[in-house]
């Protein structure tokens, strides 16, 4: 079934999405009780949104812990007329989590995930050297993530409803063991499956991994408590914030923590990354109208007078978002499952080899078409 991402969500749809933004694996019984509907009704609403590519739950390595994953935000300058081709080529690689086509001082902004700095250097060099049409790149290394997309809320539930879902989410997370073992094959496979469907049941995960149900449940608890984050995303045009921009900014180092804390509380800020490079802050924002690009910057200048915005780019189109391939309406039309960085063994090979792309529904002309099996 195909639906346009320009359709309006009703209050129940928005309530279901908000509940899953707080607790991405919330039982339908809880969601139904919070929203005052039958659990089957809540599940049916989610299934409709998910099938249409309008909302989804995904998993990814915890960005706030550099011992788990190191992230580089890469500005890409492309040869004239080929930025779209470059984006589609990069989108096929699981190490590239996000790709935005932008206007301004760069043609694309991509984020690359690796196990450590050495692997990040190897991946970015190899990947961009092998991508036709890339003219130059500039990489910003993330040294901290004060806030990111999993914390953004639709704000459809009232305070009482939100508190109830938050309490259930807190209860579902058991404390992580004092010392975590290295990632093994089961951990990596669970991350890959959950990046495709973050609400996949424990029984389905067990069947897909050939591990016992008890083992899967125990391992899942450990991953979600310490190394893997879950998020519920919504096609951006449906959020009420149809435009996006990326700001490259700087603040004196002694004010960096304070500034990051303030930015984390700004409604428009979708994510904020502390970076090592010419700019120590990369800020991803959602906006309501094109004129807000400068209005928001002026607001930041008043609220944070020490902050200097050095450059900004309007996002023309998000091609890939945390492993999800998006069409021009912001709908999910395919998945390149995220994987835990493999270290030297994987870095020594071709990062494009063996890419597993899962495609949703009929082929779209502007989607990557390296695979055909469904991700649902």
Short mmCIF file of C-alpha atoms in Angstrom, two decimals:
data_model
loop_
_atom_site.label_atom_id
_atom_site.label_comp_id
_atom_site.label_asym_id
_atom_site.label_seq_id
_atom_site.Cartn_x
_atom_site.Cartn_y
_atom_site.Cartn_z
CA UNK A 1 0.00 0.00 0.00
CA UNK A 2 1.37 3.41 -0.98
CA UNK A 3 0.53 6.56 0.95
CA UNK A 4 1.88 10.04 0.50
CA UNK A 5 4.02 11.45 3.27
CA UNK A 6 1.96 14.66 2.90
CA UNK A 7 -1.07 13.04 4.56
CA UNK A 8 -1.98 14.23 8.03
CA UNK A 9 -1.71 11.94 11.02
CA UNK A 10 -4.67 11.89 13.36
CA UNK A 11 -4.29 12.18 17.12
CA UNK A 12 -4.18 8.41 17.65
CA UNK A 13 -1.41 8.00 15.06
CA UNK A 14 0.59 10.77 16.70
CA UNK A 15 0.00 9.29 20.14
CA UNK A 16 1.27 5.88 19.05
CA UNK A 17 4.41 7.41 17.52
CA UNK A 18 5.08 9.56 20.61
CA UNK A 19 4.72 6.55 22.90
CA UNK A 20 7.24 4.60 20.81
CA UNK A 21 9.62 7.55 20.74
CA UNK A 22 9.76 7.23 24.53
CA UNK A 23 9.73 3.41 24.67
CA UNK A 24 10.48 1.97 21.20
CA UNK A 25 9.70 -1.63 22.25
CA UNK A 26 6.71 -0.79 24.42
CA UNK A 27 4.14 -3.64 24.63
CA UNK A 28 0.94 -2.86 22.76
CA UNK A 29 -1.00 -3.47 25.97
CA UNK A 30 0.81 -0.53 27.57
CA UNK A 31 0.41 1.71 24.50
CA UNK A 32 -3.28 0.90 24.31
CA UNK A 33 -3.85 1.62 28.00
CA UNK A 34 -1.99 4.95 27.82
CA UNK A 35 -3.97 6.04 24.74
CA UNK A 36 -7.29 4.63 25.93
CA UNK A 37 -7.71 2.22 23.01
CA UNK A 38 -7.63 -1.51 22.45
CA UNK A 39 -4.06 -2.83 22.11
CA UNK A 40 -5.01 -4.38 18.77
CA UNK A 41 -6.08 -0.95 17.51
CA UNK A 42 -2.76 0.59 18.58
CA UNK A 43 -0.81 -2.22 16.90
CA UNK A 44 -2.87 -1.89 13.72
CA UNK A 45 -2.21 1.85 13.54
CA UNK A 46 1.53 1.28 13.89
CA UNK A 47 1.53 -1.47 11.28
CA UNK A 48 -0.19 0.84 8.79
CA UNK A 49 2.34 3.63 9.39
CA UNK A 50 5.27 1.23 9.22
CA UNK A 51 4.06 -0.50 6.06
CA UNK A 52 3.70 2.89 4.34
CA UNK A 53 7.25 3.85 5.38
CA UNK A 54 5.94 6.77 7.44
CA UNK A 55 7.32 5.63 10.82
CA UNK A 56 9.82 3.01 11.94
CA UNK A 57 11.93 1.82 14.87
CA UNK A 58 15.62 1.20 14.35
CA UNK A 59 18.70 0.34 16.41
CA UNK A 60 22.27 1.63 16.23
CA UNK A 61 25.50 1.52 18.27
CA UNK A 62 25.36 3.97 21.19
CA UNK A 63 26.76 7.21 19.79
CA UNK A 64 27.62 8.74 23.16
CA UNK A 65 30.29 6.10 23.92
CA UNK A 66 33.44 6.38 21.78
CA UNK A 67 34.55 2.97 23.07
CA UNK A 68 31.68 1.48 21.07
CA UNK A 69 31.68 3.60 17.93
CA UNK A 70 33.61 6.57 16.57
CA UNK A 71 31.64 8.88 14.29
CA UNK A 72 32.98 11.17 11.60
CA UNK A 73 30.83 13.81 9.94
CA UNK A 74 32.16 14.20 6.40
CA UNK A 75 31.58 17.18 4.16
CA UNK A 76 31.72 16.09 0.54
CA UNK A 77 32.38 18.28 -2.49
CA UNK A 78 31.23 16.57 -5.68
CA UNK A 79 31.90 17.21 -9.33
CA UNK A 80 29.18 19.34 -10.96
CA UNK A 81 25.92 17.48 -11.54
CA UNK A 82 26.80 14.19 -9.84
CA UNK A 83 26.01 14.82 -6.15
CA UNK A 84 22.93 12.58 -6.37
CA UNK A 85 24.95 9.75 -7.89
CA UNK A 86 27.59 10.10 -5.17
CA UNK A 87 24.89 9.98 -2.49
CA UNK A 88 23.35 6.82 -3.94
CA UNK A 89 26.75 5.14 -4.15
CA UNK A 90 27.62 5.98 -0.54
CA UNK A 91 24.16 4.93 0.66
CA UNK A 92 24.92 1.30 -0.21
CA UNK A 93 27.60 1.08 2.50
CA UNK A 94 26.53 0.08 6.04
CA UNK A 95 29.31 2.18 7.58
CA UNK A 96 27.64 5.33 6.20
CA UNK A 97 24.72 5.94 8.56
CA UNK A 98 23.40 9.26 7.24
CA UNK A 99 23.61 11.17 3.96
CA UNK A 100 22.17 14.60 3.23
CA UNK A 101 22.23 16.47 -0.07
CA UNK A 102 22.84 20.09 0.88
CA UNK A 103 23.10 23.61 -0.51
CA UNK A 104 25.92 25.87 0.60
CA UNK A 105 29.59 25.20 1.15
CA UNK A 106 29.36 21.46 0.57
CA UNK A 107 27.30 19.19 -1.69
CA UNK A 108 26.74 16.40 0.84
CA UNK A 109 27.04 15.84 4.56
CA UNK A 110 27.55 12.18 5.54
CA UNK A 111 28.21 10.46 8.84
CA UNK A 112 30.50 7.42 8.95
CA UNK A 113 30.71 5.00 11.88
CA UNK A 114 33.81 2.99 12.77
CA UNK A 115 35.26 1.06 15.70
CA UNK A 116 38.18 3.43 16.27
CA UNK A 117 40.05 6.32 14.71
CA UNK A 118 42.32 4.07 12.66
CA UNK A 119 39.37 2.27 11.11
CA UNK A 120 37.58 5.57 10.52
CA UNK A 121 40.58 6.92 8.64
CA UNK A 122 40.81 3.75 6.57
CA UNK A 123 37.09 3.64 5.79
CA UNK A 124 36.76 7.28 4.81
CA UNK A 125 39.86 7.16 2.63
CA UNK A 126 38.92 3.91 0.89
CA UNK A 127 35.23 4.67 0.55
CA UNK A 128 35.57 8.17 -0.87
CA UNK A 129 38.51 7.28 -3.12
CA UNK A 130 36.35 4.58 -4.73
CA UNK A 131 33.31 6.80 -5.21
CA UNK A 132 33.25 8.37 -8.69
CA UNK A 133 32.51 12.08 -8.67
CA UNK A 134 33.99 12.94 -5.25
CA UNK A 135 36.25 15.97 -5.58
CA UNK A 136 37.17 16.66 -1.93
CA UNK A 137 36.18 15.70 1.62
CA UNK A 138 36.59 17.23 5.09
CA UNK A 139 36.06 15.05 8.15
CA UNK A 140 34.97 16.24 11.60
CA UNK A 141 35.58 13.72 14.40
CA UNK A 142 32.88 13.48 17.03
CA UNK A 143 34.19 13.82 20.59
CA UNK A 144 30.76 13.93 22.20
CA UNK A 145 27.03 13.82 21.44
CA UNK A 146 25.10 15.97 23.95
CA UNK A 147 21.81 15.21 22.23
CA UNK A 148 20.68 13.15 19.24
CA UNK A 149 17.57 12.18 17.36
CA UNK A 150 16.34 9.48 19.75
CA UNK A 151 15.54 12.22 22.29
CA UNK A 152 13.31 14.23 19.96
CA UNK A 153 9.60 14.01 20.80
CA UNK A 154 6.39 14.63 18.86
CA UNK A 155 4.72 15.98 22.04
CA UNK A 156 1.31 14.45 21.48
CA UNK A 157 0.98 12.76 24.88
CA UNK A 158 0.23 14.79 27.99
CA UNK A 159 2.55 14.83 30.99
CA UNK A 160 0.74 11.98 32.77
CA UNK A 161 0.76 9.74 29.71
CA UNK A 162 4.43 10.46 29.00
CA UNK A 163 5.41 9.75 32.61
CA UNK A 164 3.66 6.39 32.50
CA UNK A 165 5.49 5.30 29.34
CA UNK A 166 8.81 6.64 30.69
CA UNK A 167 8.37 4.65 33.91
CA UNK A 168 7.72 1.47 31.93
CA UNK A 169 10.78 2.13 29.79
CA UNK A 170 13.00 2.66 32.84
CA UNK A 171 11.74 -0.59 34.34
CA UNK A 172 12.48 -2.50 31.12
CA UNK A 173 16.18 -1.59 31.23
CA UNK A 174 18.14 -3.68 33.69
CA UNK A 175 21.52 -2.37 34.86
CA UNK A 176 24.36 -3.30 32.53
CA UNK A 177 27.02 -5.71 33.82
CA UNK A 178 30.05 -4.04 35.36
CA UNK A 179 32.33 -5.33 32.59
CA UNK A 180 31.01 -5.90 29.08
CA UNK A 181 32.48 -8.63 26.92
CA UNK A 182 33.59 -7.86 23.40
CA UNK A 183 30.95 -7.98 20.70
CA UNK A 184 30.49 -11.47 19.35
CA UNK A 185 28.63 -12.83 16.35
CA UNK A 186 25.28 -12.94 18.14
CA UNK A 187 25.56 -9.31 19.26
CA UNK A 188 26.42 -8.23 15.74
CA UNK A 189 23.54 -10.20 14.22
CA UNK A 190 21.06 -8.81 16.75
CA UNK A 191 22.15 -5.26 15.95
CA UNK A 192 21.76 -5.94 12.23
CA UNK A 193 18.25 -7.36 12.71
CA UNK A 194 17.14 -4.60 15.07
CA UNK A 195 18.44 -1.90 12.73
CA UNK A 196 16.01 -3.35 10.21
CA UNK A 197 13.09 -3.70 12.64
CA UNK A 198 13.65 -2.40 16.15
CA UNK A 199 10.39 -3.97 17.32
CA UNK A 200 11.21 -7.48 16.10
CA UNK A 201 9.99 -9.89 18.78
CA UNK A 202 12.37 -11.95 20.87
CA UNK A 203 10.93 -15.12 19.31
CA UNK A 204 11.60 -13.84 15.78
CA UNK A 205 15.10 -12.76 16.82
CA UNK A 206 15.67 -16.21 18.24
CA UNK A 207 14.55 -17.87 15.02
CA UNK A 208 16.67 -15.54 12.88
CA UNK A 209 19.83 -16.09 14.95
CA UNK A 210 19.41 -19.80 15.79
CA UNK A 211 19.92 -18.87 19.45
CA UNK A 212 17.65 -19.94 22.27
CA UNK A 213 14.90 -17.59 23.37
CA UNK A 214 16.46 -17.30 26.83
CA UNK A 215 19.85 -16.39 25.37
CA UNK A 216 18.35 -13.80 23.02
CA UNK A 217 16.38 -12.15 25.80
CA UNK A 218 19.42 -11.99 28.07
CA UNK A 219 21.67 -10.65 25.32
CA UNK A 220 19.06 -8.13 24.22
CA UNK A 221 18.79 -6.79 27.76
CA UNK A 222 22.56 -6.37 27.91
CA UNK A 223 22.79 -4.63 24.53
CA UNK A 224 19.97 -2.17 25.19
CA UNK A 225 21.32 -1.34 28.63
CA UNK A 226 24.82 -0.50 27.52
CA UNK A 227 25.74 -0.60 23.84
CA UNK A 228 22.73 -0.20 21.55
CA UNK A 229 20.22 2.65 21.27
CA UNK A 230 16.71 2.42 19.84
CA UNK A 231 14.74 5.20 18.24
CA UNK A 232 11.35 5.70 16.63
CA UNK A 233 11.53 7.97 13.60
CA UNK A 234 8.79 9.66 11.63
CA UNK A 235 8.87 10.89 8.04
CA UNK A 236 9.92 14.50 8.62
CA UNK A 237 7.12 16.21 6.60
CA UNK A 238 4.62 14.60 9.00
CA UNK A 239 6.37 15.99 12.07
CA UNK A 240 5.38 19.59 11.43
CA UNK A 241 9.05 20.45 10.82
CA UNK A 242 9.47 19.84 7.07
CA UNK A 243 12.82 21.59 6.58
CA UNK A 244 16.27 20.76 7.89
CA UNK A 245 19.58 22.62 8.13
CA UNK A 246 23.08 21.93 9.38
CA UNK A 247 25.04 24.62 11.24
CA UNK A 248 28.81 24.57 11.76
CA UNK A 249 29.55 26.65 14.84
CA UNK A 250 32.21 27.36 17.44
CA UNK A 251 32.33 28.47 21.05
CA UNK A 252 35.34 28.97 23.35
CA UNK A 253 36.31 25.62 24.87
CA UNK A 254 35.55 26.72 28.44
CA UNK A 255 31.92 27.33 27.46
CA UNK A 256 31.47 24.20 25.36
CA UNK A 257 29.73 22.09 28.01
CA UNK A 258 27.37 24.90 29.02
CA UNK A 259 26.54 25.74 25.40
CA UNK A 260 25.90 22.09 24.53
CA UNK A 261 23.53 21.78 27.46
CA UNK A 262 21.52 24.81 26.31
CA UNK A 263 21.42 23.56 22.71
CA UNK A 264 20.12 20.19 23.89
CA UNK A 265 17.03 21.94 25.26
CA UNK A 266 16.23 23.94 22.12
CA UNK A 267 13.12 22.57 20.42
CA UNK A 268 14.47 22.87 16.87
CA UNK A 269 17.75 21.08 17.62
CA UNK A 270 17.50 17.51 16.41
CA UNK A 271 21.10 16.60 17.24
CA UNK A 272 24.25 18.32 18.43
CA UNK A 273 27.75 16.93 18.01
CA UNK A 274 30.92 18.21 19.66
CA UNK A 275 33.65 17.97 17.03
CA UNK A 276 37.41 18.14 16.72
CA UNK A 277 38.11 20.39 13.78
CA UNK A 278 37.76 23.99 12.60
CA UNK A 279 34.29 24.11 14.21
CA UNK A 280 33.66 22.45 17.57
CA UNK A 281 29.89 22.13 17.16
CA UNK A 282 27.86 20.58 14.34
CA UNK A 283 24.16 21.26 14.91
CA UNK A 284 21.37 19.52 13.00
CA UNK A 285 18.04 21.35 13.24
CA UNK A 286 14.48 20.94 12.03
CA UNK A 287 12.62 24.05 10.88
CA UNK A 288 9.09 24.96 9.85
CA UNK A 289 9.87 27.31 6.94
CA UNK A 290 12.81 28.38 4.79
CA UNK A 291 12.91 31.84 6.35
CA UNK A 292 13.57 30.20 9.71
CA UNK A 293 17.12 29.29 8.61
CA UNK A 294 18.25 32.80 9.49
CA UNK A 295 15.62 33.45 12.17
CA UNK A 296 16.84 30.42 14.10
CA UNK A 297 20.45 31.56 13.79
CA UNK A 298 19.47 34.99 15.12
CA UNK A 299 17.67 33.30 18.02
CA UNK A 300 20.80 31.30 18.86
CA UNK A 301 22.91 34.47 18.77
CA UNK A 302 20.63 36.14 21.29
CA UNK A 303 20.45 33.09 23.55
CA UNK A 304 24.12 32.13 23.24
CA UNK A 305 26.15 35.30 22.53
CA UNK A 306 29.47 33.41 22.73
CA UNK A 307 28.42 31.05 19.93
CA UNK A 308 29.62 31.89 16.44
CA UNK A 309 27.94 30.21 13.47
CA UNK A 310 30.67 29.96 10.84
CA UNK A 311 28.59 28.32 8.10
CA UNK A 312 25.24 26.74 7.44
CA UNK A 313 23.69 24.49 4.80
CA UNK A 314 20.05 23.89 3.98
CA UNK A 315 19.29 20.19 3.50
CA UNK A 316 17.83 19.69 0.04
CA UNK A 317 17.07 16.05 0.67
CA UNK A 318 17.91 13.35 3.20
CA UNK A 319 18.95 10.29 1.22
CA UNK A 320 19.78 8.02 4.16
CA UNK A 321 18.90 8.33 7.83
CA UNK A 322 20.39 5.90 10.38
CA UNK A 323 20.53 3.16 7.75
CA UNK A 324 17.10 3.93 6.29
CA UNK A 325 16.85 4.89 2.63
CA UNK A 326 14.33 7.72 2.19
CA UNK A 327 12.41 8.89 -0.85
CA UNK A 328 11.72 12.51 -1.71
CA UNK A 329 8.72 12.55 0.65
CA UNK A 330 10.87 11.38 3.56
CA UNK A 331 9.37 7.88 3.57
CA UNK A 332 11.47 4.82 4.28
CA UNK A 333 11.77 2.81 1.08
CA UNK A 334 14.64 0.52 2.03
CA UNK A 335 17.15 -0.44 4.68
CA UNK A 336 20.90 -0.94 4.68
CA UNK A 337 21.25 -2.68 8.07
CA UNK A 338 23.73 -1.02 10.39
CA UNK A 339 26.48 -3.30 11.63
CA UNK A 340 28.93 -3.12 14.48
CA UNK A 341 32.28 -1.94 13.06
CA UNK A 342 34.44 -4.99 12.44
CA UNK A 343 37.92 -3.57 12.95
CA UNK A 344 40.99 -4.41 10.91
CA UNK A 345 39.58 -7.48 9.18
CA UNK A 346 36.67 -5.58 7.64
CA UNK A 347 38.69 -2.43 7.04
CA UNK A 348 41.18 -4.42 4.99
CA UNK A 349 38.50 -5.37 2.47
CA UNK A 350 36.14 -3.47 0.25
CA UNK A 351 33.56 -1.66 2.40
CA UNK A 352 31.06 -1.97 -0.42
CA UNK A 353 31.41 -5.74 -0.71
CA UNK A 354 28.63 -7.83 0.75
CA UNK A 355 26.28 -4.90 1.42
CA UNK A 356 22.89 -6.20 2.49
CA UNK A 357 20.18 -3.87 1.25
CA UNK A 358 16.57 -4.57 2.13
CA UNK A 359 13.96 -2.90 -0.02
CA UNK A 360 10.42 -1.92 0.98
CA UNK A 361 7.68 -2.34 -1.55
CA UNK A 362 7.86 -1.35 -5.23
CA UNK A 363 11.08 0.16 -6.55
CA UNK A 364 11.33 3.95 -6.47
CA UNK A 365 13.24 5.80 -9.16
CA UNK A 366 15.18 7.81 -6.61
CA UNK A 367 15.97 4.97 -4.21
CA UNK A 368 19.01 2.73 -4.18
CA UNK A 369 18.06 -0.55 -5.88
CA UNK A 370 20.71 -3.02 -4.79
CA UNK A 371 18.22 -5.46 -3.29
CA UNK A 372 14.62 -6.54 -3.50
CA UNK A 373 13.55 -8.44 -0.38
CA UNK A 374 11.26 -6.69 2.10
CA UNK A 375 12.34 -5.39 5.48
CA UNK A 376 9.08 -5.79 7.35
#
